[in-house]
Every structure is written in C-alpha cells, then in structure tokens.
XYZ file of C-alpha atoms in Angstrom:
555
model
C -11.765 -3.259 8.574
C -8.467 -2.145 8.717
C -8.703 0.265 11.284
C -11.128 -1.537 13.772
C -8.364 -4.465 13.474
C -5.190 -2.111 14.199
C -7.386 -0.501 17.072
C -8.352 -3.307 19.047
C -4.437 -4.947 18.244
C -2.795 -1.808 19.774
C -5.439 -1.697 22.666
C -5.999 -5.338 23.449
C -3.475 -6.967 21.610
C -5.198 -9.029 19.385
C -7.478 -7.963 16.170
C -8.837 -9.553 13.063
C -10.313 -8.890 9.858
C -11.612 -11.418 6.556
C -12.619 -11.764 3.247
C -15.437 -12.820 1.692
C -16.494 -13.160 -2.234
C -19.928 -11.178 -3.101
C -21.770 -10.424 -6.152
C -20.960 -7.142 -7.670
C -24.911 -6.400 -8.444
C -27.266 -8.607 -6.635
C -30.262 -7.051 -8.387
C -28.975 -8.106 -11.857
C -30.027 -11.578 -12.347
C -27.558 -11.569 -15.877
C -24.798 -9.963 -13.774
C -22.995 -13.288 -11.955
C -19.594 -11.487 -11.793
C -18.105 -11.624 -8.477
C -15.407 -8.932 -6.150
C -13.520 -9.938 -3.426
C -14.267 -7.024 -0.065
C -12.875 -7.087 3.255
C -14.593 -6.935 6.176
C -14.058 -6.431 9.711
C -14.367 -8.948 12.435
C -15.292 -6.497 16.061
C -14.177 -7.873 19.188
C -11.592 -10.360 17.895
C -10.171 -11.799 20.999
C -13.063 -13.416 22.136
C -14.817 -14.128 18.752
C -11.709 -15.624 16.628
C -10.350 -18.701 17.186
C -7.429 -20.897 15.751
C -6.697 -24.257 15.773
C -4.345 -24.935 18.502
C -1.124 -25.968 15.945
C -1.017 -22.905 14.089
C 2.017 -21.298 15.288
C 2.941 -18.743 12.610
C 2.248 -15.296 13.664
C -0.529 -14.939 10.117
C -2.258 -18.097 10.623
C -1.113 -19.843 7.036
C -0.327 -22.912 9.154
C -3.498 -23.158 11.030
C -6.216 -26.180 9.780
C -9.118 -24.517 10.485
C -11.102 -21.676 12.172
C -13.742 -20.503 14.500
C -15.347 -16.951 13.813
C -18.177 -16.307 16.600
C -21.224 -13.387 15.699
C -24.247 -12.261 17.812
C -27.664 -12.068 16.612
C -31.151 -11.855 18.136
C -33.091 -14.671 18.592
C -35.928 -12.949 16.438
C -32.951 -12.695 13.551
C -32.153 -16.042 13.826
C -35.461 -17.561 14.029
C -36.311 -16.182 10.727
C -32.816 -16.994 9.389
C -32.930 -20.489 10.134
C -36.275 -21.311 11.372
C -35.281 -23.107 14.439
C -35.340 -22.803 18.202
C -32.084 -20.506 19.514
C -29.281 -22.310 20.856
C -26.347 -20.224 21.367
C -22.774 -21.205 21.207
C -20.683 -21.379 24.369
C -19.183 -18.205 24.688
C -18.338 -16.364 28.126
C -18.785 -12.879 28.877
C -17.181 -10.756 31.454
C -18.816 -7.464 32.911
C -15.712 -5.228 34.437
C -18.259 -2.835 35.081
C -22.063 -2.197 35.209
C -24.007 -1.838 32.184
C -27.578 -0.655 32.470
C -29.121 -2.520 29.030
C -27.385 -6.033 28.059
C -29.601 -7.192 24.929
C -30.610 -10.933 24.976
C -28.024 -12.124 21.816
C -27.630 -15.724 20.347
C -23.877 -16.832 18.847
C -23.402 -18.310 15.741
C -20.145 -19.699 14.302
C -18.542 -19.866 11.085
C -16.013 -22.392 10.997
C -13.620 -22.893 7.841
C -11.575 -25.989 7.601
C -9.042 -27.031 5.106
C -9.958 -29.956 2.647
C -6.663 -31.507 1.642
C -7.482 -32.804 -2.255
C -4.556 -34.994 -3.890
C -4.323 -35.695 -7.899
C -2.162 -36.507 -10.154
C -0.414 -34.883 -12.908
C -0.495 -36.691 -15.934
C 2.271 -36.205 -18.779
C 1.418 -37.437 -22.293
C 4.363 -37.487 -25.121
C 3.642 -37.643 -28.643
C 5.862 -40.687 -30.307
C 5.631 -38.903 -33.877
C 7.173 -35.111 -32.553
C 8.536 -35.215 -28.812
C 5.574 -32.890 -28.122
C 4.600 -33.006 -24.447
C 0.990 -32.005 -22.804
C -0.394 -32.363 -19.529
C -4.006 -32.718 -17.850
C -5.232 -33.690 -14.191
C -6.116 -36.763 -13.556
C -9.822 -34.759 -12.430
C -9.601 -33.343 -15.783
C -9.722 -36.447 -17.706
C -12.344 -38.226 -15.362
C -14.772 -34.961 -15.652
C -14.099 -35.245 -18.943
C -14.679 -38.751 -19.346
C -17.794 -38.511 -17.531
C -19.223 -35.980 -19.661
C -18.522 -37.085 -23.013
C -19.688 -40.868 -22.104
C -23.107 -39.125 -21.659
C -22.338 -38.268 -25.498
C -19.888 -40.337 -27.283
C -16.790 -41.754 -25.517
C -14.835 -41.233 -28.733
C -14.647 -37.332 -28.324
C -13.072 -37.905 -24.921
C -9.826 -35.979 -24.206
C -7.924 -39.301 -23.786
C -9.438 -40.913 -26.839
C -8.074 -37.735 -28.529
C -4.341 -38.819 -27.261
C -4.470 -42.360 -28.422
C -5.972 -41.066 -31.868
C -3.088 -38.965 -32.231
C -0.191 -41.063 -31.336
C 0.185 -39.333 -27.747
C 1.667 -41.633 -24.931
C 1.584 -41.346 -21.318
C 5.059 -40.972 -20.153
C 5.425 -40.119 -16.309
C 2.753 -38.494 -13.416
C 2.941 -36.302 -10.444
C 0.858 -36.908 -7.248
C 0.265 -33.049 -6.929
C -1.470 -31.488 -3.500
C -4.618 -28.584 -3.979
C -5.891 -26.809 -0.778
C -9.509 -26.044 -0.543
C -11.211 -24.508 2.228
C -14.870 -25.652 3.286
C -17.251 -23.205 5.401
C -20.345 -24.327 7.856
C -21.951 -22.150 9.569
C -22.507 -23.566 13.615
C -25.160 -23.292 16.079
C -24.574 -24.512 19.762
C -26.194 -27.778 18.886
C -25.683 -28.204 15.123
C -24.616 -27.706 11.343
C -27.124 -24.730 10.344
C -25.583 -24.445 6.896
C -23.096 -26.545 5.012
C -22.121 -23.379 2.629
C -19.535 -26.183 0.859
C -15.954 -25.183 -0.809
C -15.456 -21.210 -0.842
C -13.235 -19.284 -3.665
C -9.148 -19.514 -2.597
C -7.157 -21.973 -1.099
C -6.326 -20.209 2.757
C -8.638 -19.660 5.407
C -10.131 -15.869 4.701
C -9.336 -14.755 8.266
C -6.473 -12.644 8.839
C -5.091 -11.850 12.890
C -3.411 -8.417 13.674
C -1.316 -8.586 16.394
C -0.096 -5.868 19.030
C 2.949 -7.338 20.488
C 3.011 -11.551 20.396
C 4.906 -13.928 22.250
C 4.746 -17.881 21.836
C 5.776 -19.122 25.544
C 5.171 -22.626 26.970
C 2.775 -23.548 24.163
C 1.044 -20.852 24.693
C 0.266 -17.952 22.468
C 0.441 -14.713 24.229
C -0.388 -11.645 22.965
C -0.223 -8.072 24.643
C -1.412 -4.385 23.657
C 0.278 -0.695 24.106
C -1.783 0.005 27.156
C -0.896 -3.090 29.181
C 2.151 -1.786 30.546
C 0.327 1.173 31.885
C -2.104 -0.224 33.543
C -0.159 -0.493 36.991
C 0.305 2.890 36.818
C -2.980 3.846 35.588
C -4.130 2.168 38.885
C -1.922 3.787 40.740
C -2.759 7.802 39.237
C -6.463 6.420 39.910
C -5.990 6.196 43.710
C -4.228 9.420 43.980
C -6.773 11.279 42.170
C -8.776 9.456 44.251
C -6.940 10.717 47.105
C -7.454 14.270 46.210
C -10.946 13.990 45.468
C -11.551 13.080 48.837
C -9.584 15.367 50.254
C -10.933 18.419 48.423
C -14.417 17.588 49.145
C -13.486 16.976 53.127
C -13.105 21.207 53.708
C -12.788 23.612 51.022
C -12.853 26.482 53.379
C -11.050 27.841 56.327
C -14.002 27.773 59.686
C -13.602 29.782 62.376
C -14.062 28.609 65.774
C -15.939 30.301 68.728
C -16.621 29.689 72.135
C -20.004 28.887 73.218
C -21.190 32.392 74.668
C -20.226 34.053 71.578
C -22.549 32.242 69.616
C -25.461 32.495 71.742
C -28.444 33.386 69.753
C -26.485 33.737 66.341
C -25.994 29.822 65.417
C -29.110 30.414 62.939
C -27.227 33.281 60.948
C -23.994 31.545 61.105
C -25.390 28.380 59.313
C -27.289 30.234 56.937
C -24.886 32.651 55.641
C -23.879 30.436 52.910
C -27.383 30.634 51.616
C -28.457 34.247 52.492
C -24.913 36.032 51.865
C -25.583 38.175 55.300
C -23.866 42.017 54.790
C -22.370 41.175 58.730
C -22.465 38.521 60.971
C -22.397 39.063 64.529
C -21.515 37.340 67.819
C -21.832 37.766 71.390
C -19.199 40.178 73.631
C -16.932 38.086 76.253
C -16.829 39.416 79.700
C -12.893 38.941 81.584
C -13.044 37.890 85.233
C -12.138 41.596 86.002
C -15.524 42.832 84.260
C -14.160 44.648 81.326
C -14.881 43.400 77.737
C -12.642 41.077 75.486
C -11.784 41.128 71.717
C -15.142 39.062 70.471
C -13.223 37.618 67.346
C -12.726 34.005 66.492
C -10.155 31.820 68.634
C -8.986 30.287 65.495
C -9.908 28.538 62.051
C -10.061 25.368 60.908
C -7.148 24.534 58.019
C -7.983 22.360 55.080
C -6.048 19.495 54.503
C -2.576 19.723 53.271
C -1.276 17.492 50.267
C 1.796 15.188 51.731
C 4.676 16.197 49.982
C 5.270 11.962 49.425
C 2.058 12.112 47.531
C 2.900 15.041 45.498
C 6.157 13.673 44.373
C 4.622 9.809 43.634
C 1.926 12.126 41.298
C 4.709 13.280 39.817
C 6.795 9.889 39.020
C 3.290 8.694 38.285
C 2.779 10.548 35.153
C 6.794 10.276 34.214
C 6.367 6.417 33.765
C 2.805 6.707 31.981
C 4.414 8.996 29.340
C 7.916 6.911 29.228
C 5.418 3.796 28.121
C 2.585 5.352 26.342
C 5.153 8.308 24.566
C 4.598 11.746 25.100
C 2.413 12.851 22.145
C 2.283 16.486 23.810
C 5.749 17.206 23.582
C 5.164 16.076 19.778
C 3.420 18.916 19.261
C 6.055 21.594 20.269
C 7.776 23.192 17.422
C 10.990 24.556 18.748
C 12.216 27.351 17.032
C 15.535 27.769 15.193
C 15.670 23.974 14.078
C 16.050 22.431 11.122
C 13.578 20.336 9.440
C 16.315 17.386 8.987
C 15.968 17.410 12.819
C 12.510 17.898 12.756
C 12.130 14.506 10.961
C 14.906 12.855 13.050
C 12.954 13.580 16.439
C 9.710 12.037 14.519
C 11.636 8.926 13.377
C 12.715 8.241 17.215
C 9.467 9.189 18.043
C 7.934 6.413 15.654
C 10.009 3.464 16.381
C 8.347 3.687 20.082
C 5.470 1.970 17.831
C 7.136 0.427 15.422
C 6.218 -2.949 16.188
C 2.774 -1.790 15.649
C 2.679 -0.613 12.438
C 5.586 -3.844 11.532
C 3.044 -6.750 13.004
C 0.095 -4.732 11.033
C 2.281 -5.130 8.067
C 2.744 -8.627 8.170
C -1.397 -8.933 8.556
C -1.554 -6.428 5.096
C 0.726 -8.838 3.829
C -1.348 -12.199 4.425
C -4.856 -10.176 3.155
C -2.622 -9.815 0.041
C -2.065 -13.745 0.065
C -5.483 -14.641 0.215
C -7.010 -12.088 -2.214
C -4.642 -13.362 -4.616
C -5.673 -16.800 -4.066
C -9.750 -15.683 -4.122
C -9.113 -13.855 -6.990
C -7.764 -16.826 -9.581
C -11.270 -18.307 -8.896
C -13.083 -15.188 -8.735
C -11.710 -12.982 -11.800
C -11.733 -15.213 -14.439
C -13.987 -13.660 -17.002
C -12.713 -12.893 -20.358
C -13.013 -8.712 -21.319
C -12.932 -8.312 -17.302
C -11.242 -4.888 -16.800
C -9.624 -3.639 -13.620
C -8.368 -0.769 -12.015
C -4.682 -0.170 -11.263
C -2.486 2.226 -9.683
C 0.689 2.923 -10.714
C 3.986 3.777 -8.544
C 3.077 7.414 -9.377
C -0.237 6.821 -7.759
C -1.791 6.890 -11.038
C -4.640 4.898 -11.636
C -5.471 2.836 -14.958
C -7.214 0.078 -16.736
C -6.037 -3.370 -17.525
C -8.418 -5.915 -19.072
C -8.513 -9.759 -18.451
C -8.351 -12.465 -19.917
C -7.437 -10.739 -23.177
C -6.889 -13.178 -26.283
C -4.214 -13.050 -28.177
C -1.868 -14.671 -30.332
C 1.539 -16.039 -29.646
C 4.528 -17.183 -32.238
C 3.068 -20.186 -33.590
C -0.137 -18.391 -34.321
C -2.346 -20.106 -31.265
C -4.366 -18.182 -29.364
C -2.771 -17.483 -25.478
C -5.304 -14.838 -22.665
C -3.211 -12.352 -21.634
C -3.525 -11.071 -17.959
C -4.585 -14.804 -16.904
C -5.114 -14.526 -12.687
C -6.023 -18.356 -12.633
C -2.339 -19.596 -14.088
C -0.252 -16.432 -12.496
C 1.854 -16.628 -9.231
C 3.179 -13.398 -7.240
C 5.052 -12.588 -4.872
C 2.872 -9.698 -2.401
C 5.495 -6.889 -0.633
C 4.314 -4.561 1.996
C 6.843 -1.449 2.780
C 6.776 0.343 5.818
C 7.415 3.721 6.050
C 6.983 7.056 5.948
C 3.840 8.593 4.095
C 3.251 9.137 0.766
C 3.478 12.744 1.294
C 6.229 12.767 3.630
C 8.719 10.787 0.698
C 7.898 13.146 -1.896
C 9.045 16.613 0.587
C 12.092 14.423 1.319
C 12.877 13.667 -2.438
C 11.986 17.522 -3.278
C 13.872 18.743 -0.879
C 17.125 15.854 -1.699
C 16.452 17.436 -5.272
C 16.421 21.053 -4.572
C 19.771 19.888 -2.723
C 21.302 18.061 -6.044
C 20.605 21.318 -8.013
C 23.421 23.446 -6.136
C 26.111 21.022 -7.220
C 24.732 20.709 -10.991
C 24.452 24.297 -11.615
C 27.289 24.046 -14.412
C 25.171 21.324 -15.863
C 21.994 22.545 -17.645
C 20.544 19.167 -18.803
C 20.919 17.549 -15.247
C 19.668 20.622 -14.058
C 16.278 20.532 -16.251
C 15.813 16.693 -15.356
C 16.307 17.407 -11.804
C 13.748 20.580 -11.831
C 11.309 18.169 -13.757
C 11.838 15.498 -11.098
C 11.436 18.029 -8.123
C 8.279 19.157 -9.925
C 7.098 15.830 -10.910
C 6.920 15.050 -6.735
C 5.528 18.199 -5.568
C 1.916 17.966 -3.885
C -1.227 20.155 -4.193
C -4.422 20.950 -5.767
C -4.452 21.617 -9.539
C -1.112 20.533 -9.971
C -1.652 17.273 -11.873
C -1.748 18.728 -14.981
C 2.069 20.381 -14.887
C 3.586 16.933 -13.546
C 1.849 15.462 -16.233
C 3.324 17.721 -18.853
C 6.948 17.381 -17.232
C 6.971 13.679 -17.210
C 6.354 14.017 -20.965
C 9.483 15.986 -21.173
C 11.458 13.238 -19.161
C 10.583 10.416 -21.754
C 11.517 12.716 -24.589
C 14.738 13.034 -22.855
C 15.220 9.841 -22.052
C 15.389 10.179 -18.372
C 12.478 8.185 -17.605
C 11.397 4.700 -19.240
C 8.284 5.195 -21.009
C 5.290 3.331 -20.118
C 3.860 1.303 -23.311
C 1.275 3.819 -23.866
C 3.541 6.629 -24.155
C 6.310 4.458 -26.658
C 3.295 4.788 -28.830
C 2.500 8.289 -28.505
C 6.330 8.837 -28.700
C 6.713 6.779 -32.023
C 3.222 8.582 -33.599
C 4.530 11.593 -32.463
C 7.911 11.567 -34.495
C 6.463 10.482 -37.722
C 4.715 13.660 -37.594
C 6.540 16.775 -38.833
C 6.591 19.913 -36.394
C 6.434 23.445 -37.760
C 10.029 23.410 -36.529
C 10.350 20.084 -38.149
C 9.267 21.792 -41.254
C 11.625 25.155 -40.888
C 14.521 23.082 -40.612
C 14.277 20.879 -43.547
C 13.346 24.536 -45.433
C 17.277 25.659 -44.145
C 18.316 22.803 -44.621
C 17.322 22.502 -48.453
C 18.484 26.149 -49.099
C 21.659 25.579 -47.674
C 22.249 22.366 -49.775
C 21.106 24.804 -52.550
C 23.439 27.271 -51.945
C 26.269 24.742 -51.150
C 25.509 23.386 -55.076
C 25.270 26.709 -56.275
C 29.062 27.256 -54.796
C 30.572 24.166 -56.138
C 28.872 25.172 -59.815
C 30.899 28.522 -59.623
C 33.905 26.638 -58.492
C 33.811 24.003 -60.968
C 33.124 26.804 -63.950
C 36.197 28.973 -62.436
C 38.543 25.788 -62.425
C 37.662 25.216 -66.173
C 38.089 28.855 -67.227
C 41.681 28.997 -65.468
C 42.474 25.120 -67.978
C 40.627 27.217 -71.092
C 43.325 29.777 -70.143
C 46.282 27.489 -69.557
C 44.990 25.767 -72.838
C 44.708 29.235 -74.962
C 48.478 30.589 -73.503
C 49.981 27.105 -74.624
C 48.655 27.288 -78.259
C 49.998 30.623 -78.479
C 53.612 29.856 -77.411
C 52.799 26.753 -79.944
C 52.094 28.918 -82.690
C 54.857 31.481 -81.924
C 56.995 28.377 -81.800
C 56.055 27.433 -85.050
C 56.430 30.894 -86.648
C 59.911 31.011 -85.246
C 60.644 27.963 -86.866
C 59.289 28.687 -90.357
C 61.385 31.957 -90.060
C-alpha cells in the first residue's frame, strides 16, 4: 500500500491508501478478535474523492469521502443480485489499447456522524468524592435494567449513596458511517465503522491550493516539455536514418545497359563483381567506365545536434542525474561521499516530506481504530523497540492501584498519543555514521579506559551483520552493569536477581577478606599481649626499687 501510493504521488501527483478492520481468523467461529491492515487504493486520482472543504493537505478536515472500484458485472450480479448500474466515472484513452474489459463502478462513501452528549458530574455530599458517566451511559443503562429492576440502575445507585449531580459538559464524539454506492442507489448501509476519522489517507507529490482549487503535480511533470521535445528529435533521426543508409553510385544510362538486373539484386545475391558497360569519347577511344558520383546520406544539422544536447541537460537538471550517482570517484572521503548524497536527496525531499505527513495521518487513524478494535483483556502485542528489538506487551492487564481497586494496565480505549514520523537517513546508514562518530571519540579518550570500554561497547552495540546479535546483546549487558545505559524493566530484574547471587569471585573475595580480618585480629592480639608484658615489666622494676627502698630504710 505504501509503495503503490508513493509511486503514483511521485508520478502523477496524487496517491492514496486506507484502512480497514478484519477478523484475524475468519474460519474460527469462537475467534471474534479483530486487526487493523492497510490497504492500497490503485489509481487514486480518478478513484478518490474529497469533499470540496477539506483543505488540509491529510484530509482530517474533510466531511466525507468517495472511494470508486471496478468490478464485472458477473461479480456484481452475484454480490448484490441486481441489474449493473455503474457510477459516473470518465475514462481517457491517451493511447490505443487492444482489450478494454466491460467493468461496473462501485463507491464507498464514508461520512462523518457528528454525535453530541453530555458529561455528567456526580459529587458525593458525605466525602467530596466526584464520578462521572455519559449521559448515553446512564440512558443504556437505564434501559437495560428497567427490563430488570429499575432499582439496580446506575443512577438509583447515586441517590442510594448520597451522590449529587453537580455540573455537565456538552461533550462532541466523531463517528464515521460507510455505504457502499451504486450509480442509482444505497447497495449496502455497512452502518458506524471502528475510529473516529475517515480511513482514507492522500499522498501527495508536490500540492498547491490556488484559487480554490487544489492542485497537485508529480516529478515527471516538469519534464514532459522536454520529453516531447527529445521525442521529435529522435523522431527526426529515425527518419533520417531509414531515408539512405548507404552511399549509391550514379551511372549514366549506357553504362547500365543490360546490367540493371545485377545491380538491383546484389543486395540479395552478394555478386563477387558487378559490371557495367564501356563509354565511347567523341574521338573513338574508350573512357574510365566508373561511377560519376554517389549519393551522400543525410547529414545531422549541427542546430539539431546541439538542441539534443541541451535536451538531455534540462531532463537530467529536473529529473536528477541518477547516473552520475553511481560514479565513485577515487581519493574521496566518505564524509564527502555522504555530503554529495545529502544534496543529491533534497532534489526529492519534498517527496519523501509530503509521504511523511501521509505516514503520519495512517498513524492517526490506526490509533483511533485501534481503541475500538483492541480492547480485549490478555490481548498481547508485538513491539519494537528503538534498538529494533521486538517484544511482547499484553492488554488490558488487571492490576491493582494504591487504594487496592483494580485499574487495566495498557488500556488503548482511555489512552491519547501523540504519533511522530522522522525523516531521514536509513536505519543502516545512522548506525555507520554513529560507528564511525565513535571510532572518532576513541582517539581523544585513549587516556580514559572506562570511556574507552563504553564507547567500544557502543560502536559494537551499532554495528550491522549476520550473526552478530548475539555479541550486541552481550555488550549491552555490560552497559547496564556500568551504568551507561538505563536498564529496561526486564533487565532491573535480572540485575537485582543477579546481585543477590554470590559469584565464584564473589565468594574468593569474602574468603580474603575473612583471612585478612583474621590476620588483622591475630596482630592486634600480639600487640595487646606485648603492651601488657612491657606494664608487667614496668610493674616488676618498680617493686624492686620499692623493696630496695625499703631495705635501705630498715638499714
């Protein structure tokens, strides 16, 4: 869908794609789950039509929609069991076809059902507490439990409990209702569809919005004058080419006398010789017998020649020259390399910009489709991560919040986004430019050898090739440990299991680490035991100068 849209933008100027809601297993009969695809829409320009007040370049403004498809009348007898009656829609020949099938157009036209309710706040008088329902809610409600008992009503449930109604909202919801059109009539009323925008998205070449008019114009418009123009000279050449190819020579009558035959059949036979007939002079004696002369092909006027020239100039200054593209030049760097490819891509930039824009709407819509359409509870998808990883997230998961009530995680239906579309260079082409801005960064952190393992981790982490998953995987692990990249919730919880488990080097160093507090002990035992043998010793010398003290004194 994508690239039949881009296609006919860039060569016509105008392309379109939609979406449409589907069953994800039609031969299930217990399987009523639903996907959103996205489908192409061939020949745009004359099959896609908007109302004439939509004047934003996606079409969010527009009220409704016209999407015209062929079928054969056998088809859509069976379909709809009814005569064929085509919808109005002209078709130009520019050039001769030898088989037109017989085809009958249908329409699908979408249309935009403005619905207004009300939102309705209710206060309880006993805590401040505040709730709010739809207006639609209560009267669906009301209608149902009437059937039942009108005292297990939602609003009977207010009153019981002391809940007032304090203040409403007149509140706006979009849907959008799809027919399906004959040239006479409403075939099939298919009623309101999933989403809230018309699930038809235009792709535009280049668009312009002049008198009222929407005008839209493709990459080979431009060219087209002097497409013309390189037709006629080829054209030209053509004719002249086939006019005389060879150089004839010319005889005089005489000298073809009873030779004409093997002269006109000697670009059949391939004759060894020709021959022709002697000339006589007026004085008797014979004359050279060649040709008088030869017929010259036509020359090429050097105007022509140059206008060939200028001819092809201005085609490749509009359409780009993709063959010089090609030509690697040697002795250049590949910074310049990529500069010559970014000039060369902003020739079509508003290509690939306007295209963008389109991406962005389709992600508008499919977020829209999808709060009707994924609303199971245990629904999981797939998603890709920055890294171009892909994963699983589940919908619609219960769980329980701070006051203990249950809340559904992952809830499409009450969620708003904002949808982003970048433009730029390929997936491949940022990585080589971030390996190659790494390899760069690693000269100047040489000194450094924790910047320089987190920048060889990064460099590896954006490397491309086969088999290489593995090894990015393994360094990315090494950035969380190092703190260099924010883990992902899966890996906080393999980081947290993984450190209340003890490594063998875990292990080791508690074992050196309990002998040295061992050892340490041991030396402060020794120490302490030394200090109180050097006091035993101070103690023992004073009680002998005591006692010698004493004997002196008896004396």
């Amino acid at each position: 869908a994508y690239d039949n849209a881009f296609e006919e933008a860039v060569g016509g100027g105008f392309g379109a794609l939609r979406l449409r809601t589907c069953y994800e297993d039609d031969e299930d009969p217990d399987d009523e789950r639903q996907r959103i695809k996205i489908e192409p829409i061939y020949d745009a320009d004359s099959s896609v039509f908007f109302d004439l007040d939509a004047k934003r370049q996606d079409k969010a403004d527009a009220r409704c929609c016209f999407v015209l498809y062929s079928m054969t009348p056998e088809a859509y007898e069976e379909m709809y069991n009814d005569s064929p009656s085509s919808v109005m829609k002209e078709v130009e020949q520019a050039e001769f076809d030898w088989y037109t099938p017989d085809m009958v157009f249908v329409a699908e036209y979408y249309e935009i059902d403005d619905q207004s309710d009300y939102a309705i706040t209710f206060t309880s008088v006993a805590t401040g507490d505040e709730v709010k329902y739809r207006q639609s809610e209560l009267e669906d409600d009301e209608k149902l439990s009437g059937e039942l008992d009108p005292e297990l009503s939602i609003l009977a449930e207010l009153e019981a409990t002391g809940y007032k109604e304090t203040r409403r909202k007149k509140v706006k919801a979009k849907k959008v209702h799809k027919y399906i059109l004959s040239g006479n009539r409403i075939l099939e009323d298919c009623g309101l569809i999933a989403g809230k925008c018309i699930p038809v998205v235009p792709v535009y070449g280049k668009r312009w919005f002049v008198d009222n008019i929407e005008r839209c114009m493709g990459h080979v418009r431009l060219a087209k004058d002097a497409q013309r123009l390189k037709n006629m000279q080829l054209s030209k050449l053509a004719e002249l080419s086939a006019l005389s190819s060879t150089e004839k020579p010319i005889f005089n009558p005489e000298q073809m006398a009873g030779h004409a035959q093997m002269w006109s059949e000697d670009n059949l036979k391939n004759y060894p010789y020709l021959l022709v007939n002697a000339i006589t002079g007026a004085d008797g004696n014979p004359m050279p017998a060649g040709p008088l002369s030869y017929t010259k092909p036509p020359q090429i006027a050097p105007a022509m020649a140059a206008l060939l020239q200028l001819t092809e100039v201005d085609m490749q200054s509009i359409l780009g020259n993709q063959g010089e593209a090609d030509k690697m030049v040697s002795n250049i760097s590949g910074k310049a390399v990529e500069m010559i490819q970014t000039r060369m891509d902003m020739q079509t930039f508003i290509y690939v910009s306007n295209f963008a824009k389109s991406i962005r709407r389709v992600g508008e819509i499919w977020l829209s489709m999808a709060k009707d359409v994924y609303v199971e509870s245990g629904r999981t998808m797939k998603t890709i991560s920055p890294a171009d990883d892909t994963g699983k997230v589940e919908l619609m998961r219960p769980n329980a919040d701070e006051s203990g009530a249950v809340v559904y995680e992952n809830d499409l239906s009450r969620a708003s986004f904002d949808v982003a579309v970048d433009v730029g260079p390929s997936s491949a082409s940022r990585r080589e430019a971030t390996v190659r801005s790494l390899i760069g960064l690693m000269q100047v952190s040489a000194n450094d050898p924790e910047t320089m393992q987190v920048l060889q981790a990064m460099a590896i982490m954006n490397m491309t090739g086969e088999g290489i998953q593995d090894v990015r995987d393994f360094f990315r692990k090494k950035l969380v440990r190092m703190g260099a990249v924010e883990p992902t919730e899966e890996e906080a919880q393999m980081l947290a299991a993984a450190s209340q488990e003890k490594t063998p080097q875990d292990k080791a160093l508690e074992a050196m680490a309990e002998e040295a507090q061992a050892k340490a002990t041991k030396a402060r035992t020794e120490v302490l035991e030394t200090v109180a043998n050097v006091e035993l010793k101070k103690a023992q010398t004073l009680e002998t100068e005591a006692s010698m003290k004493l004997k002196e004194a008896q004396a």
